[in-house]
PDB file of C-alpha atoms in Angstrom:
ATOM      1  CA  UNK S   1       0.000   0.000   0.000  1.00 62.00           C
ATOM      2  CA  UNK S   2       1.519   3.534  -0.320  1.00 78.00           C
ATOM      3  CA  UNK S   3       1.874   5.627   2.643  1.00 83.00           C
ATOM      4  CA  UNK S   4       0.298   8.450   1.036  1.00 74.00           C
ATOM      5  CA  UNK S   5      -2.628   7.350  -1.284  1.00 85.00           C
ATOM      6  CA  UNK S   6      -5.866   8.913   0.421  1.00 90.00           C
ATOM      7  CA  UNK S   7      -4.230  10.763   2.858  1.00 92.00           C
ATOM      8  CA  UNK S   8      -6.234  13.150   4.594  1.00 93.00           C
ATOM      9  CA  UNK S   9      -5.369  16.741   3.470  1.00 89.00           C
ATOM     10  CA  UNK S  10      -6.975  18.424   6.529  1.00 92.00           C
ATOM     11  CA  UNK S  11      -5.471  19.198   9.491  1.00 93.00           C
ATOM     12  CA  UNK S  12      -7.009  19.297  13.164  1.00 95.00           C
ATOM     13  CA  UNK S  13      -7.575  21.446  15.977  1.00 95.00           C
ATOM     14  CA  UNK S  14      -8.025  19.882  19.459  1.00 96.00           C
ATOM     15  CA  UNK S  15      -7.949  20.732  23.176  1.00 97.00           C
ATOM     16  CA  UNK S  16      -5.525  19.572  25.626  1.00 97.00           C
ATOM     17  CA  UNK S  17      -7.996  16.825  27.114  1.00 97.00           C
ATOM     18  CA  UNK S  18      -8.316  15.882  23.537  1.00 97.00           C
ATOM     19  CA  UNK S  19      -4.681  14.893  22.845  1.00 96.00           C
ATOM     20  CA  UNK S  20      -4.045  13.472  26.396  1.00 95.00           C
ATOM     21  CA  UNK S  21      -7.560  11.103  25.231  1.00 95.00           C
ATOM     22  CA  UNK S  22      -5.260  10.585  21.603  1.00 95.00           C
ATOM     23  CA  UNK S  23      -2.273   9.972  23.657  1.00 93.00           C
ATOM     24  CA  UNK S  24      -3.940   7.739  25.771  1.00 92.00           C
ATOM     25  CA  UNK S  25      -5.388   5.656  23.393  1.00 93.00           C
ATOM     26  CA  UNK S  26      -1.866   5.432  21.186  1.00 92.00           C
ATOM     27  CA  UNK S  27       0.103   4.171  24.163  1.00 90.00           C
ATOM     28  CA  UNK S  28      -2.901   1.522  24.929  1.00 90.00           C
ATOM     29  CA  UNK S  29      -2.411   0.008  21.709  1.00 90.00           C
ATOM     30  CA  UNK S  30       1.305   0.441  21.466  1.00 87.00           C
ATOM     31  CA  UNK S  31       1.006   2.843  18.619  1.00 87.00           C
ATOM     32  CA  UNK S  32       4.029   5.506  18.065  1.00 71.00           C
ATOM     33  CA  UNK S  33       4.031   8.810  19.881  1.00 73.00           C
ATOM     34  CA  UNK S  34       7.094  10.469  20.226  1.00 78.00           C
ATOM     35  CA  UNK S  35       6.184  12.175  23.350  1.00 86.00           C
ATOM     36  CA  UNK S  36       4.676  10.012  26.227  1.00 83.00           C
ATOM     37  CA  UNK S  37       1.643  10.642  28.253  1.00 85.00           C
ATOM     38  CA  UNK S  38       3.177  11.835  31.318  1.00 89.00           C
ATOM     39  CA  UNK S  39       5.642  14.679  29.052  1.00 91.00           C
ATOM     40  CA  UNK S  40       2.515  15.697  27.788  1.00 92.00           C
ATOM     41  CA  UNK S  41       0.477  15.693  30.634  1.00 93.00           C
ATOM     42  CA  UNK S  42       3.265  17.523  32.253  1.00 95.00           C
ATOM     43  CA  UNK S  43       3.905  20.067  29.941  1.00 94.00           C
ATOM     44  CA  UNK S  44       1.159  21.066  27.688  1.00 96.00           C
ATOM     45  CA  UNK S  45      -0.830  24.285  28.080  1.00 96.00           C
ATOM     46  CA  UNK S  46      -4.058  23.303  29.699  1.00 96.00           C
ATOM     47  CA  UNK S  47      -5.873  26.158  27.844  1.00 95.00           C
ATOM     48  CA  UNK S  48      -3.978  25.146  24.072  1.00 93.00           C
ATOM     49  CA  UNK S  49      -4.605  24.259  20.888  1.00 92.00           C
ATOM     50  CA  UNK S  50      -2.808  21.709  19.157  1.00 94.00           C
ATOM     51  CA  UNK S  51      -2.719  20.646  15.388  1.00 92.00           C
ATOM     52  CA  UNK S  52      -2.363  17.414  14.136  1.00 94.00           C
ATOM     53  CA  UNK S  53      -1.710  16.735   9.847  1.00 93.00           C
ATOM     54  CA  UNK S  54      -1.523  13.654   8.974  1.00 95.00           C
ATOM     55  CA  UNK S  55       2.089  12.917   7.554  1.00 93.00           C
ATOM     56  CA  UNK S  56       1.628   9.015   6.343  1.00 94.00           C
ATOM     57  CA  UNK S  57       0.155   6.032   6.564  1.00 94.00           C
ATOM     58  CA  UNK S  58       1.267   3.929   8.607  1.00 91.00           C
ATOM     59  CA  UNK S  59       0.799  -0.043   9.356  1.00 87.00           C
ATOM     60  CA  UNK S  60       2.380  -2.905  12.106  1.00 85.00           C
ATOM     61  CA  UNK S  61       2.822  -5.822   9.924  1.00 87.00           C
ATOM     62  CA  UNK S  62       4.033  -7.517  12.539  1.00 89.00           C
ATOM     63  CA  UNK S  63       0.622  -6.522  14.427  1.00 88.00           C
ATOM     64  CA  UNK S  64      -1.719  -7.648  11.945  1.00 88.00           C
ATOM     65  CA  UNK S  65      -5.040  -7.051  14.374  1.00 89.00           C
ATOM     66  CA  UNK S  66      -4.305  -3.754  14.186  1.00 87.00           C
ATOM     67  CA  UNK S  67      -5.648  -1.674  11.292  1.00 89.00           C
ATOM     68  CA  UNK S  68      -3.109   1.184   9.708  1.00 92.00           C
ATOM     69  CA  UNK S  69      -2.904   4.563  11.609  1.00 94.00           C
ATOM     70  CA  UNK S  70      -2.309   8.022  10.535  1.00 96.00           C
ATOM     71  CA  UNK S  71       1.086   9.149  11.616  1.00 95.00           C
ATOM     72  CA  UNK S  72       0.525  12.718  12.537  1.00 94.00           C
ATOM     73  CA  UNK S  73       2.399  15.609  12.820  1.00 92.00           C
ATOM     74  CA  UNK S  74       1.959  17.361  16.109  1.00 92.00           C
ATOM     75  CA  UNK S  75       2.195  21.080  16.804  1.00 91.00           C
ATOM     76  CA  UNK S  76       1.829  21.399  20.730  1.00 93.00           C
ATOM     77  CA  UNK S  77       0.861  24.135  22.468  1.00 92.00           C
ATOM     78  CA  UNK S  78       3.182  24.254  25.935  1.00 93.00           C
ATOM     79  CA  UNK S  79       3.132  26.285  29.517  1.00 93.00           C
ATOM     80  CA  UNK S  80       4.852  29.197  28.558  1.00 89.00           C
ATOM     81  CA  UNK S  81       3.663  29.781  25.836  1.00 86.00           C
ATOM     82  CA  UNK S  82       6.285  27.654  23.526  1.00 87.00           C
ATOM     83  CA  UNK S  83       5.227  25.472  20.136  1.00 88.00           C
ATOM     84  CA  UNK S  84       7.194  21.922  20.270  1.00 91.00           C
ATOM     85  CA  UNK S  85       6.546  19.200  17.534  1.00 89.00           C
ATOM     86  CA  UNK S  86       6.003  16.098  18.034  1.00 90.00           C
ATOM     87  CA  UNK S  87       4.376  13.259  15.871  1.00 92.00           C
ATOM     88  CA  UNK S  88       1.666  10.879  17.363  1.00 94.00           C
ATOM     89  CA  UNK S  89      -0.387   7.934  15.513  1.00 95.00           C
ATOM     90  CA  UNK S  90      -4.064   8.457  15.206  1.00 96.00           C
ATOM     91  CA  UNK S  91      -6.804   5.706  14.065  1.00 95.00           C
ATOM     92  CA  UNK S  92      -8.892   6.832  11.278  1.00 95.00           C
ATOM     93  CA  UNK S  93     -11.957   6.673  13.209  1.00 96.00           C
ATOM     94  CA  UNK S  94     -10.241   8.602  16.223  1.00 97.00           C
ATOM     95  CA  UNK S  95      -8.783  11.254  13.290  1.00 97.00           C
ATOM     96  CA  UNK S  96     -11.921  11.851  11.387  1.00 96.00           C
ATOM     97  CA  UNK S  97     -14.769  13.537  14.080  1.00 97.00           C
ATOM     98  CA  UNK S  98     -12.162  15.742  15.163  1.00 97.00           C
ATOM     99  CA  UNK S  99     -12.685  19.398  14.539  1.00 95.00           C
ATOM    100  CA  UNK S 100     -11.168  19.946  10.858  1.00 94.00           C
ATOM    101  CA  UNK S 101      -9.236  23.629  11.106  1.00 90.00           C
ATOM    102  CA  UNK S 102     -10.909  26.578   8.960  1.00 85.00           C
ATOM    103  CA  UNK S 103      -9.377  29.987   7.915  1.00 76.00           C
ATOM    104  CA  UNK S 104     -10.781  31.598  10.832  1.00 71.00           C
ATOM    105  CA  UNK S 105      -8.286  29.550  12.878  1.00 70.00           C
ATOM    106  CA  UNK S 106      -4.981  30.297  13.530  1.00 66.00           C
ATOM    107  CA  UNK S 107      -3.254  27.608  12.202  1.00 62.00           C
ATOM    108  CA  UNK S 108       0.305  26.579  13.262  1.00 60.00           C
ATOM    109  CA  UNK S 109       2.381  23.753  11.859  1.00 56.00           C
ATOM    110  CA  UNK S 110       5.647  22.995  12.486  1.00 50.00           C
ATOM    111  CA  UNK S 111       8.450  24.971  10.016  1.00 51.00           C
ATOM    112  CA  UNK S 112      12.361  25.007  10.111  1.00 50.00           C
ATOM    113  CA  UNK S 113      13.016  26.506  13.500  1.00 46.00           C
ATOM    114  CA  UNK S 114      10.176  24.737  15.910  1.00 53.00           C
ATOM    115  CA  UNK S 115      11.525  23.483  18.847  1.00 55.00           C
ATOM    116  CA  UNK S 116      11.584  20.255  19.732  1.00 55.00           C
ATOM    117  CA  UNK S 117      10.702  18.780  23.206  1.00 57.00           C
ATOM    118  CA  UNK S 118      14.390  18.232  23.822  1.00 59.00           C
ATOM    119  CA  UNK S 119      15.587  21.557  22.802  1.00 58.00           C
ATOM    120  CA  UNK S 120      12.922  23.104  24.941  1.00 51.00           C
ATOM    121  CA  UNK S 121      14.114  21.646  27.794  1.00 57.00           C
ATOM    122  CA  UNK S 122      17.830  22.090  27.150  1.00 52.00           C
ATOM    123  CA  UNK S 123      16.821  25.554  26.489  1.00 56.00           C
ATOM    124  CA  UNK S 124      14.953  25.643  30.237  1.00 55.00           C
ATOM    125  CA  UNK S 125      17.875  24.197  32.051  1.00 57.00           C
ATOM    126  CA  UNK S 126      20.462  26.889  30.775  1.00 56.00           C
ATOM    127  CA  UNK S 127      18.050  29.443  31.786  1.00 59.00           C
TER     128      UNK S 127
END
């Protein structure tokens, strides 16, 4: 299958108890998330907005009970007002209700120049 035939082309908006729910439900099934639970839990802005876009498809061959996820790019909203990327798999039935961005939002993706998780907190502990 190619990783990007039918690929959704829109990207999401969600709340912080959204993603922690989408975080949640990624580590129950063992699905990829570059930052765990607890970081996110820990660190995101409880007030945020987050983006996800799906980047591929992407399926466990090894895990055939599984069906293929969306691997997402993730632009997190974080205390202090800091954007860090991340990238998360998403079901397709967890991906699609969630609120589609318009061009009334504000939407931020990750560019050349984001930090990333690490960096942030490299960044925190020279400061």
């Amino acid at each position: 299958m190619d990783r990007y035939e039918d690929l959704p082309g829109e990207v999401k908006v969600i709340d912080t108890p959204t993603l922690l729910r989408l975080q949640e439900r990624a580590e129950g099934l063992g699905l990829a998330q570059r930052l765990g639970r607890a970081w996110v839990r820990a660190h995101a802005d409880p007030q945020g907005r987050h983006w996800l876009r799906p980047a591929l498809w992407h399926e466990l061959t090894h895990r055939p009970e599984l069906p293929r996820q969306l691997r997402c790019e993730a632009a997190l909203a974080v205390r202090g007002g800091d954007r860090v990327r991340s990238l998360l798999d998403v079901l397709p039935e967890d991906f699609a209700p969630l609120r589609t961005a318009t061009s009334r939002d504000r939407v931020w993706m990750p560019v050349g120049g984001v930090l990333s998780a690490g960096d942030r907190t490299a960044r925190q502990d020279e400061g």
